[in-house]
């Protein structure tokens, strides 16, 4: 942004999204762009999101432009949304593939330059670099949220045991099925609501960006109903190679978001979490 661009940074309505017009001189000057401002209540959440958006943008991925960020506020360019189309969904898949291929230093690595707290939505989660993806996924993603769901009474003892058993078999499954990959640069919270379709194409917003497995983003899009999902997958596969049977790994990668939702949204998500755990367990030796 130019030197004369100003944004009012008053920390009000924390946690909310606000639409605003950014004008030169901060008031009645020429309109520069429409922005969306968020005031997350969690310490460091705005800076973490901005770091993630900028890191993903380095790959050429279509992500929301960071206009301004402070300790308690992030402003991004507003996306003028249009209905999704098969063509736009295919482009989204292609963009995801290119973003993933750009890579990351390690599984669990946060965006470079950000050493503060990290979140998925409003929930804190770790980002500690780890060479082994299965260990990272179990210790930093699934187990913390499944444990909280169990302690909150949203997941019963049998379900908690199923999740732990599923995570015990993940290293073997990944090895036997050839699903291990180098660390990818992933969005990390790629549910359908964080994939917008604008006039110029798809735009990703609200990341929990880190080094991870590429199927993690694809699995979350499947779990929460992204439009024209088949086209997203086709676009992805046209740009980047995955294991031929990668779709069979979707339940494994859905354990994390389902554990998060079982903790934050209640026991209604527990059956889906248990389903994903059981399907992960059955992957042992399967073809």
PDB file of C-alpha atoms in Angstrom:
ATOM      1  CA  UNK A   1       0.000   0.000   0.000  1.00  0.00           C
ATOM      2  CA  UNK A   2       1.132   3.549  -0.663  1.00  0.00           C
ATOM      3  CA  UNK A   3       2.423   5.852   2.010  1.00  0.00           C
ATOM      4  CA  UNK A   4      -0.806   7.855   2.126  1.00  0.00           C
ATOM      5  CA  UNK A   5      -3.074   4.875   2.654  1.00  0.00           C
ATOM      6  CA  UNK A   6      -4.489   4.655   6.158  1.00  0.00           C
ATOM      7  CA  UNK A   7      -6.730   2.177   7.920  1.00  0.00           C
ATOM      8  CA  UNK A   8      -8.532   2.832  11.179  1.00  0.00           C
ATOM      9  CA  UNK A   9      -7.164   0.188  13.558  1.00  0.00           C
ATOM     10  CA  UNK A  10      -9.489   0.521  16.529  1.00  0.00           C
ATOM     11  CA  UNK A  11      -9.784  -2.851  18.292  1.00  0.00           C
ATOM     12  CA  UNK A  12     -13.552  -3.165  18.607  1.00  0.00           C
ATOM     13  CA  UNK A  13     -15.958  -6.062  18.083  1.00  0.00           C
ATOM     14  CA  UNK A  14     -13.141  -8.509  18.726  1.00  0.00           C
ATOM     15  CA  UNK A  15     -13.450 -11.779  16.841  1.00  0.00           C
ATOM     16  CA  UNK A  16     -15.783 -10.252  14.274  1.00  0.00           C
ATOM     17  CA  UNK A  17     -15.396  -9.651  10.557  1.00  0.00           C
ATOM     18  CA  UNK A  18     -15.988  -6.083   9.395  1.00  0.00           C
ATOM     19  CA  UNK A  19     -16.219  -4.726   5.891  1.00  0.00           C
ATOM     20  CA  UNK A  20     -14.691  -1.347   5.221  1.00  0.00           C
ATOM     21  CA  UNK A  21     -13.561   0.939   2.429  1.00  0.00           C
ATOM     22  CA  UNK A  22      -9.923   1.968   2.385  1.00  0.00           C
ATOM     23  CA  UNK A  23      -9.420   5.499   1.081  1.00  0.00           C
ATOM     24  CA  UNK A  24      -6.362   7.627   0.504  1.00  0.00           C
ATOM     25  CA  UNK A  25      -5.773   9.863   3.506  1.00  0.00           C
ATOM     26  CA  UNK A  26      -7.918   7.581   5.648  1.00  0.00           C
ATOM     27  CA  UNK A  27     -11.128   9.516   5.036  1.00  0.00           C
ATOM     28  CA  UNK A  28     -12.661  11.159   1.987  1.00  0.00           C
ATOM     29  CA  UNK A  29      -9.836  10.567  -0.517  1.00  0.00           C
ATOM     30  CA  UNK A  30      -9.917   8.339  -3.551  1.00  0.00           C
ATOM     31  CA  UNK A  31     -11.131   4.784  -2.959  1.00  0.00           C
ATOM     32  CA  UNK A  32      -8.185   2.383  -2.895  1.00  0.00           C
ATOM     33  CA  UNK A  33      -9.856  -0.931  -2.125  1.00  0.00           C
ATOM     34  CA  UNK A  34     -12.549  -2.654  -0.118  1.00  0.00           C
ATOM     35  CA  UNK A  35     -11.197  -4.586   2.850  1.00  0.00           C
ATOM     36  CA  UNK A  36     -12.347  -7.081   5.442  1.00  0.00           C
ATOM     37  CA  UNK A  37     -11.091  -6.451   8.981  1.00  0.00           C
ATOM     38  CA  UNK A  38     -10.984  -9.084  11.699  1.00  0.00           C
ATOM     39  CA  UNK A  39     -10.339  -8.533  15.390  1.00  0.00           C
ATOM     40  CA  UNK A  40      -9.435 -11.996  16.745  1.00  0.00           C
ATOM     41  CA  UNK A  41      -9.465 -12.223  20.520  1.00  0.00           C
ATOM     42  CA  UNK A  42      -6.627 -14.750  20.674  1.00  0.00           C
ATOM     43  CA  UNK A  43      -3.136 -13.287  21.318  1.00  0.00           C
ATOM     44  CA  UNK A  44      -1.038 -13.257  18.167  1.00  0.00           C
ATOM     45  CA  UNK A  45      -3.781 -14.695  15.965  1.00  0.00           C
ATOM     46  CA  UNK A  46      -3.822 -11.748  13.571  1.00  0.00           C
ATOM     47  CA  UNK A  47      -0.054 -11.829  13.058  1.00  0.00           C
ATOM     48  CA  UNK A  48      -0.069 -15.610  12.654  1.00  0.00           C
ATOM     49  CA  UNK A  49      -2.738 -15.418   9.966  1.00  0.00           C
ATOM     50  CA  UNK A  50      -0.898 -12.634   8.155  1.00  0.00           C
ATOM     51  CA  UNK A  51       2.349 -14.618   8.238  1.00  0.00           C
ATOM     52  CA  UNK A  52       0.548 -17.622   6.807  1.00  0.00           C
ATOM     53  CA  UNK A  53      -1.109 -15.655   4.017  1.00  0.00           C
ATOM     54  CA  UNK A  54       2.173 -14.062   2.991  1.00  0.00           C
ATOM     55  CA  UNK A  55       3.992 -17.387   3.039  1.00  0.00           C
ATOM     56  CA  UNK A  56       1.370 -19.006   0.826  1.00  0.00           C
ATOM     57  CA  UNK A  57       1.334 -15.975  -1.474  1.00  0.00           C
ATOM     58  CA  UNK A  58       5.053 -16.454  -2.169  1.00  0.00           C
ATOM     59  CA  UNK A  59       4.095 -19.485  -4.267  1.00  0.00           C
ATOM     60  CA  UNK A  60       1.771 -17.469  -6.485  1.00  0.00           C
ATOM     61  CA  UNK A  61      -1.247 -19.049  -4.800  1.00  0.00           C
ATOM     62  CA  UNK A  62      -4.460 -17.003  -4.957  1.00  0.00           C
ATOM     63  CA  UNK A  63      -4.759 -15.939  -1.320  1.00  0.00           C
ATOM     64  CA  UNK A  64      -6.361 -12.897   0.254  1.00  0.00           C
ATOM     65  CA  UNK A  65      -4.006  -9.914   0.142  1.00  0.00           C
ATOM     66  CA  UNK A  66      -2.866  -8.672   3.539  1.00  0.00           C
ATOM     67  CA  UNK A  67      -3.521  -4.918   3.655  1.00  0.00           C
ATOM     68  CA  UNK A  68      -2.636  -4.229   7.288  1.00  0.00           C
ATOM     69  CA  UNK A  69      -1.974  -6.125  10.492  1.00  0.00           C
ATOM     70  CA  UNK A  70      -1.556  -5.152  14.137  1.00  0.00           C
ATOM     71  CA  UNK A  71      -1.439  -7.159  17.344  1.00  0.00           C
ATOM     72  CA  UNK A  72      -5.216  -7.390  17.429  1.00  0.00           C
ATOM     73  CA  UNK A  73      -6.382  -6.791  13.855  1.00  0.00           C
ATOM     74  CA  UNK A  74      -5.842  -8.063  10.335  1.00  0.00           C
ATOM     75  CA  UNK A  75      -7.230  -6.378   7.233  1.00  0.00           C
ATOM     76  CA  UNK A  76      -7.352  -8.216   3.919  1.00  0.00           C
ATOM     77  CA  UNK A  77      -8.612  -7.211   0.514  1.00  0.00           C
ATOM     78  CA  UNK A  78     -12.281  -8.074   0.201  1.00  0.00           C
ATOM     79  CA  UNK A  79     -13.202 -10.703  -2.377  1.00  0.00           C
ATOM     80  CA  UNK A  80     -16.206  -9.822  -4.502  1.00  0.00           C
ATOM     81  CA  UNK A  81     -17.752 -13.271  -4.610  1.00  0.00           C
ATOM     82  CA  UNK A  82     -19.468 -14.934  -7.560  1.00  0.00           C
ATOM     83  CA  UNK A  83     -21.039 -18.404  -7.853  1.00  0.00           C
ATOM     84  CA  UNK A  84     -18.453 -21.189  -8.173  1.00  0.00           C
ATOM     85  CA  UNK A  85     -18.044 -22.918 -11.522  1.00  0.00           C
ATOM     86  CA  UNK A  86     -16.377 -26.168 -12.582  1.00  0.00           C
ATOM     87  CA  UNK A  87     -13.638 -24.188 -14.316  1.00  0.00           C
ATOM     88  CA  UNK A  88     -12.912 -22.071 -11.241  1.00  0.00           C
ATOM     89  CA  UNK A  89     -12.859 -25.177  -9.044  1.00  0.00           C
ATOM     90  CA  UNK A  90     -10.376 -26.835 -11.375  1.00  0.00           C
ATOM     91  CA  UNK A  91      -8.192 -23.721 -11.126  1.00  0.00           C
ATOM     92  CA  UNK A  92      -8.415 -23.953  -7.342  1.00  0.00           C
ATOM     93  CA  UNK A  93      -7.063 -27.493  -7.496  1.00  0.00           C
ATOM     94  CA  UNK A  94      -4.221 -26.432  -9.769  1.00  0.00           C
ATOM     95  CA  UNK A  95      -3.323 -23.567  -7.437  1.00  0.00           C
ATOM     96  CA  UNK A  96      -3.336 -25.862  -4.391  1.00  0.00           C
ATOM     97  CA  UNK A  97      -0.995 -28.270  -6.144  1.00  0.00           C
ATOM     98  CA  UNK A  98       1.491 -25.552  -7.047  1.00  0.00           C
ATOM     99  CA  UNK A  99       1.350 -24.210  -3.501  1.00  0.00           C
ATOM    100  CA  UNK A 100       2.007 -27.639  -2.015  1.00  0.00           C
ATOM    101  CA  UNK A 101       4.902 -28.366  -4.357  1.00  0.00           C
ATOM    102  CA  UNK A 102       6.641 -25.180  -3.162  1.00  0.00           C
ATOM    103  CA  UNK A 103       7.391 -27.137  -0.013  1.00  0.00           C
ATOM    104  CA  UNK A 104       8.240 -26.338   3.596  1.00  0.00           C
ATOM    105  CA  UNK A 105      11.324 -26.816   5.790  1.00  0.00           C
ATOM    106  CA  UNK A 106       9.709 -29.596   7.841  1.00  0.00           C
ATOM    107  CA  UNK A 107       6.405 -31.077   8.873  1.00  0.00           C
ATOM    108  CA  UNK A 108       4.937 -28.745  11.459  1.00  0.00           C
ATOM    109  CA  UNK A 109       7.115 -25.807  10.465  1.00  0.00           C
ATOM    110  CA  UNK A 110       5.306 -22.455  10.863  1.00  0.00           C
ATOM    111  CA  UNK A 111       5.585 -19.647   8.314  1.00  0.00           C
ATOM    112  CA  UNK A 112       9.138 -18.277   8.315  1.00  0.00           C
ATOM    113  CA  UNK A 113       9.623 -15.387  10.696  1.00  0.00           C
ATOM    114  CA  UNK A 114       6.663 -16.234  12.935  1.00  0.00           C
ATOM    115  CA  UNK A 115       7.544 -17.740  16.318  1.00  0.00           C
ATOM    116  CA  UNK A 116       4.397 -16.773  18.224  1.00  0.00           C
ATOM    117  CA  UNK A 117       1.277 -18.785  19.049  1.00  0.00           C
ATOM    118  CA  UNK A 118      -0.560 -20.594  16.298  1.00  0.00           C
ATOM    119  CA  UNK A 119      -4.220 -21.474  15.811  1.00  0.00           C
ATOM    120  CA  UNK A 120      -6.801 -23.342  13.818  1.00  0.00           C
ATOM    121  CA  UNK A 121      -9.845 -21.131  13.936  1.00  0.00           C
ATOM    122  CA  UNK A 122      -9.892 -19.873  17.511  1.00  0.00           C
ATOM    123  CA  UNK A 123      -8.138 -22.909  18.965  1.00  0.00           C
ATOM    124  CA  UNK A 124      -4.406 -22.914  19.752  1.00  0.00           C
ATOM    125  CA  UNK A 125      -2.318 -25.661  18.226  1.00  0.00           C
ATOM    126  CA  UNK A 126       1.395 -26.348  18.061  1.00  0.00           C
ATOM    127  CA  UNK A 127       3.724 -25.807  15.120  1.00  0.00           C
ATOM    128  CA  UNK A 128       6.968 -27.573  16.054  1.00  0.00           C
ATOM    129  CA  UNK A 129       9.139 -28.759  13.155  1.00  0.00           C
ATOM    130  CA  UNK A 130       9.225 -32.543  12.958  1.00  0.00           C
ATOM    131  CA  UNK A 131      10.892 -34.847  10.428  1.00  0.00           C
ATOM    132  CA  UNK A 132       8.297 -37.601  10.767  1.00  0.00           C
ATOM    133  CA  UNK A 133       4.826 -36.607   9.566  1.00  0.00           C
ATOM    134  CA  UNK A 134       2.992 -39.369  11.426  1.00  0.00           C
ATOM    135  CA  UNK A 135       4.490 -38.272  14.747  1.00  0.00           C
ATOM    136  CA  UNK A 136       3.714 -34.630  14.011  1.00  0.00           C
ATOM    137  CA  UNK A 137       0.139 -35.473  13.033  1.00  0.00           C
ATOM    138  CA  UNK A 138      -0.517 -37.541  16.138  1.00  0.00           C
ATOM    139  CA  UNK A 139       1.217 -35.394  18.742  1.00  0.00           C
ATOM    140  CA  UNK A 140       0.496 -31.891  17.445  1.00  0.00           C
ATOM    141  CA  UNK A 141      -2.788 -32.267  15.589  1.00  0.00           C
ATOM    142  CA  UNK A 142      -5.115 -35.129  16.466  1.00  0.00           C
ATOM    143  CA  UNK A 143      -4.344 -36.207  20.033  1.00  0.00           C
ATOM    144  CA  UNK A 144      -4.534 -32.747  21.666  1.00  0.00           C
ATOM    145  CA  UNK A 145      -8.035 -32.112  20.344  1.00  0.00           C
ATOM    146  CA  UNK A 146      -9.317 -35.663  20.771  1.00  0.00           C
ATOM    147  CA  UNK A 147      -8.088 -35.596  24.378  1.00  0.00           C
ATOM    148  CA  UNK A 148      -9.884 -32.299  25.011  1.00  0.00           C
ATOM    149  CA  UNK A 149     -13.042 -33.702  23.429  1.00  0.00           C
ATOM    150  CA  UNK A 150     -12.828 -36.749  25.704  1.00  0.00           C
ATOM    151  CA  UNK A 151     -12.200 -34.646  28.805  1.00  0.00           C
ATOM    152  CA  UNK A 152     -15.122 -32.381  27.889  1.00  0.00           C
ATOM    153  CA  UNK A 153     -17.452 -35.377  27.602  1.00  0.00           C
ATOM    154  CA  UNK A 154     -17.945 -34.941  23.858  1.00  0.00           C
ATOM    155  CA  UNK A 155     -16.133 -38.190  23.010  1.00  0.00           C
ATOM    156  CA  UNK A 156     -16.711 -41.337  25.062  1.00  0.00           C
ATOM    157  CA  UNK A 157     -14.062 -43.776  26.235  1.00  0.00           C
ATOM    158  CA  UNK A 158     -14.582 -46.172  23.345  1.00  0.00           C
ATOM    159  CA  UNK A 159     -14.180 -43.362  20.828  1.00  0.00           C
ATOM    160  CA  UNK A 160     -11.075 -42.047  22.569  1.00  0.00           C
ATOM    161  CA  UNK A 161      -9.572 -45.548  22.400  1.00  0.00           C
ATOM    162  CA  UNK A 162     -10.405 -45.839  18.689  1.00  0.00           C
ATOM    163  CA  UNK A 163      -8.674 -42.558  17.906  1.00  0.00           C
ATOM    164  CA  UNK A 164      -5.557 -43.601  19.814  1.00  0.00           C
ATOM    165  CA  UNK A 165      -5.519 -46.966  18.042  1.00  0.00           C
ATOM    166  CA  UNK A 166      -5.876 -45.264  14.655  1.00  0.00           C
ATOM    167  CA  UNK A 167      -2.886 -43.055  15.362  1.00  0.00           C
ATOM    168  CA  UNK A 168      -0.829 -46.073  16.417  1.00  0.00           C
ATOM    169  CA  UNK A 169      -1.267 -47.611  12.955  1.00  0.00           C
ATOM    170  CA  UNK A 170      -0.704 -44.416  10.948  1.00  0.00           C
ATOM    171  CA  UNK A 171       3.108 -44.790  10.674  1.00  0.00           C
ATOM    172  CA  UNK A 172       2.750 -48.340   9.351  1.00  0.00           C
ATOM    173  CA  UNK A 173      -0.047 -47.385   6.975  1.00  0.00           C
ATOM    174  CA  UNK A 174       1.891 -44.463   5.536  1.00  0.00           C
ATOM    175  CA  UNK A 175       4.936 -46.667   5.036  1.00  0.00           C
ATOM    176  CA  UNK A 176       3.141 -49.689   3.571  1.00  0.00           C
ATOM    177  CA  UNK A 177       0.939 -47.691   1.248  1.00  0.00           C
ATOM    178  CA  UNK A 178       3.671 -45.388   0.006  1.00  0.00           C
ATOM    179  CA  UNK A 179       1.807 -42.279   1.167  1.00  0.00           C
ATOM    180  CA  UNK A 180       4.783 -40.515   2.701  1.00  0.00           C
ATOM    181  CA  UNK A 181       5.674 -37.208   1.042  1.00  0.00           C
ATOM    182  CA  UNK A 182       8.162 -34.390   1.582  1.00  0.00           C
ATOM    183  CA  UNK A 183       6.780 -31.500   3.658  1.00  0.00           C
ATOM    184  CA  UNK A 184       4.281 -29.515   1.607  1.00  0.00           C
ATOM    185  CA  UNK A 185       3.299 -25.891   2.106  1.00  0.00           C
ATOM    186  CA  UNK A 186      -0.323 -26.367   3.107  1.00  0.00           C
ATOM    187  CA  UNK A 187      -3.244 -24.095   3.970  1.00  0.00           C
ATOM    188  CA  UNK A 188      -4.075 -26.170   7.027  1.00  0.00           C
ATOM    189  CA  UNK A 189      -7.736 -25.149   7.414  1.00  0.00           C
ATOM    190  CA  UNK A 190      -9.057 -25.682   3.905  1.00  0.00           C
ATOM    191  CA  UNK A 191     -12.733 -26.233   4.572  1.00  0.00           C
ATOM    192  CA  UNK A 192     -15.161 -24.982   1.941  1.00  0.00           C
ATOM    193  CA  UNK A 193     -15.792 -21.686   3.742  1.00  0.00           C
ATOM    194  CA  UNK A 194     -12.138 -20.733   3.373  1.00  0.00           C
ATOM    195  CA  UNK A 195     -12.184 -21.224  -0.398  1.00  0.00           C
ATOM    196  CA  UNK A 196     -13.909 -18.233  -1.961  1.00  0.00           C
ATOM    197  CA  UNK A 197     -14.731 -17.724  -5.615  1.00  0.00           C
ATOM    198  CA  UNK A 198     -14.174 -14.177  -6.787  1.00  0.00           C
ATOM    199  CA  UNK A 199     -14.565 -12.405 -10.087  1.00  0.00           C
ATOM    200  CA  UNK A 200     -10.961 -13.198 -10.987  1.00  0.00           C
ATOM    201  CA  UNK A 201     -10.977 -16.779  -9.721  1.00  0.00           C
ATOM    202  CA  UNK A 202     -10.603 -18.780  -6.496  1.00  0.00           C
ATOM    203  CA  UNK A 203      -9.170 -17.148  -3.364  1.00  0.00           C
ATOM    204  CA  UNK A 204      -8.005 -18.854  -0.172  1.00  0.00           C
ATOM    205  CA  UNK A 205      -8.577 -17.109   3.162  1.00  0.00           C
ATOM    206  CA  UNK A 206      -8.042 -17.743   6.896  1.00  0.00           C
ATOM    207  CA  UNK A 207      -5.163 -20.246   6.752  1.00  0.00           C
ATOM    208  CA  UNK A 208      -3.490 -22.214   9.503  1.00  0.00           C
ATOM    209  CA  UNK A 209      -0.497 -22.555   7.196  1.00  0.00           C
ATOM    210  CA  UNK A 210       2.348 -24.921   8.054  1.00  0.00           C
ATOM    211  CA  UNK A 211       4.497 -27.674   6.641  1.00  0.00           C
ATOM    212  CA  UNK A 212       2.407 -30.799   6.284  1.00  0.00           C
ATOM    213  CA  UNK A 213       0.996 -33.489   4.024  1.00  0.00           C
ATOM    214  CA  UNK A 214      -0.683 -32.340   0.794  1.00  0.00           C
ATOM    215  CA  UNK A 215      -3.683 -34.633   1.210  1.00  0.00           C
ATOM    216  CA  UNK A 216      -4.569 -32.819   4.442  1.00  0.00           C
ATOM    217  CA  UNK A 217      -5.976 -29.875   2.467  1.00  0.00           C
ATOM    218  CA  UNK A 218      -7.736 -32.143  -0.033  1.00  0.00           C
ATOM    219  CA  UNK A 219      -9.304 -34.182   2.761  1.00  0.00           C
ATOM    220  CA  UNK A 220     -10.714 -31.137   4.517  1.00  0.00           C
ATOM    221  CA  UNK A 221     -12.246 -29.885   1.273  1.00  0.00           C
ATOM    222  CA  UNK A 222     -13.961 -33.268   0.939  1.00  0.00           C
ATOM    223  CA  UNK A 223     -15.135 -33.337   4.548  1.00  0.00           C
ATOM    224  CA  UNK A 224     -16.924 -30.000   4.441  1.00  0.00           C
ATOM    225  CA  UNK A 225     -18.401 -30.029   0.949  1.00  0.00           C
ATOM    226  CA  UNK A 226     -16.341 -27.870  -1.397  1.00  0.00           C
ATOM    227  CA  UNK A 227     -18.210 -27.141  -4.653  1.00  0.00           C
ATOM    228  CA  UNK A 228     -17.263 -29.218  -7.686  1.00  0.00           C
ATOM    229  CA  UNK A 229     -14.887 -31.295  -5.605  1.00  0.00           C
ATOM    230  CA  UNK A 230     -14.177 -33.634  -8.505  1.00  0.00           C
ATOM    231  CA  UNK A 231     -12.958 -30.694 -10.559  1.00  0.00           C
ATOM    232  CA  UNK A 232     -10.717 -29.530  -7.712  1.00  0.00           C
ATOM    233  CA  UNK A 233      -9.163 -32.983  -7.564  1.00  0.00           C
ATOM    234  CA  UNK A 234      -8.800 -33.182 -11.349  1.00  0.00           C
ATOM    235  CA  UNK A 235      -7.064 -29.817 -11.424  1.00  0.00           C
ATOM    236  CA  UNK A 236      -4.769 -30.901  -8.625  1.00  0.00           C
ATOM    237  CA  UNK A 237      -3.780 -34.159 -10.292  1.00  0.00           C
ATOM    238  CA  UNK A 238      -3.061 -32.323 -13.540  1.00  0.00           C
ATOM    239  CA  UNK A 239      -0.386 -30.300 -11.711  1.00  0.00           C
ATOM    240  CA  UNK A 240       1.102 -32.632  -9.103  1.00  0.00           C
ATOM    241  CA  UNK A 241       1.546 -36.363  -8.643  1.00  0.00           C
ATOM    242  CA  UNK A 242       0.016 -38.193  -5.699  1.00  0.00           C
ATOM    243  CA  UNK A 243      -0.076 -41.902  -4.915  1.00  0.00           C
ATOM    244  CA  UNK A 244      -2.598 -43.668  -7.197  1.00  0.00           C
ATOM    245  CA  UNK A 245      -4.726 -44.694  -4.210  1.00  0.00           C
ATOM    246  CA  UNK A 246      -4.434 -41.409  -2.276  1.00  0.00           C
ATOM    247  CA  UNK A 247      -8.216 -41.071  -1.945  1.00  0.00           C
ATOM    248  CA  UNK A 248      -8.207 -44.066   0.398  1.00  0.00           C
ATOM    249  CA  UNK A 249      -6.199 -41.963   2.850  1.00  0.00           C
ATOM    250  CA  UNK A 250      -8.894 -39.284   3.196  1.00  0.00           C
ATOM    251  CA  UNK A 251     -10.346 -40.626   6.494  1.00  0.00           C
ATOM    252  CA  UNK A 252      -6.861 -40.609   8.028  1.00  0.00           C
ATOM    253  CA  UNK A 253      -6.392 -36.948   7.170  1.00  0.00           C
ATOM    254  CA  UNK A 254      -9.884 -36.084   8.417  1.00  0.00           C
ATOM    255  CA  UNK A 255      -9.094 -37.160  11.975  1.00  0.00           C
ATOM    256  CA  UNK A 256      -7.684 -33.738  12.842  1.00  0.00           C
ATOM    257  CA  UNK A 257     -10.573 -31.497  11.719  1.00  0.00           C
ATOM    258  CA  UNK A 258     -13.100 -33.957  13.130  1.00  0.00           C
ATOM    259  CA  UNK A 259     -11.295 -33.994  16.479  1.00  0.00           C
ATOM    260  CA  UNK A 260     -11.285 -30.187  16.483  1.00  0.00           C
ATOM    261  CA  UNK A 261     -15.008 -30.057  15.750  1.00  0.00           C
ATOM    262  CA  UNK A 262     -15.851 -32.736  18.308  1.00  0.00           C
ATOM    263  CA  UNK A 263     -14.151 -30.599  20.941  1.00  0.00           C
ATOM    264  CA  UNK A 264     -15.429 -27.191  19.818  1.00  0.00           C
ATOM    265  CA  UNK A 265     -18.872 -28.054  18.414  1.00  0.00           C
ATOM    266  CA  UNK A 266     -19.940 -30.944  20.591  1.00  0.00           C
ATOM    267  CA  UNK A 267     -20.683 -34.655  20.624  1.00  0.00           C
ATOM    268  CA  UNK A 268     -22.595 -34.490  17.350  1.00  0.00           C
ATOM    269  CA  UNK A 269     -19.274 -34.808  15.540  1.00  0.00           C
ATOM    270  CA  UNK A 270     -18.098 -37.810  17.575  1.00  0.00           C
ATOM    271  CA  UNK A 271     -19.688 -40.452  15.294  1.00  0.00           C
ATOM    272  CA  UNK A 272     -17.845 -39.020  12.286  1.00  0.00           C
ATOM    273  CA  UNK A 273     -14.585 -38.917  14.225  1.00  0.00           C
ATOM    274  CA  UNK A 274     -15.033 -42.544  15.252  1.00  0.00           C
ATOM    275  CA  UNK A 275     -15.924 -43.504  11.671  1.00  0.00           C
ATOM    276  CA  UNK A 276     -12.696 -41.915  10.402  1.00  0.00           C
ATOM    277  CA  UNK A 277     -10.705 -43.677  13.128  1.00  0.00           C
ATOM    278  CA  UNK A 278     -12.160 -47.090  12.275  1.00  0.00           C
ATOM    279  CA  UNK A 279     -11.565 -46.565   8.555  1.00  0.00           C
ATOM    280  CA  UNK A 280      -7.972 -45.607   9.301  1.00  0.00           C
ATOM    281  CA  UNK A 281      -7.463 -48.785  11.309  1.00  0.00           C
ATOM    282  CA  UNK A 282      -8.791 -50.934   8.452  1.00  0.00           C
ATOM    283  CA  UNK A 283      -6.149 -49.496   6.112  1.00  0.00           C
ATOM    284  CA  UNK A 284      -3.564 -51.858   7.612  1.00  0.00           C
ATOM    285  CA  UNK A 285      -2.582 -54.262   4.859  1.00  0.00           C
ATOM    286  CA  UNK A 286      -5.459 -53.071   2.658  1.00  0.00           C
ATOM    287  CA  UNK A 287      -5.237 -52.448  -1.054  1.00  0.00           C
TER     288      UNK A 287
END
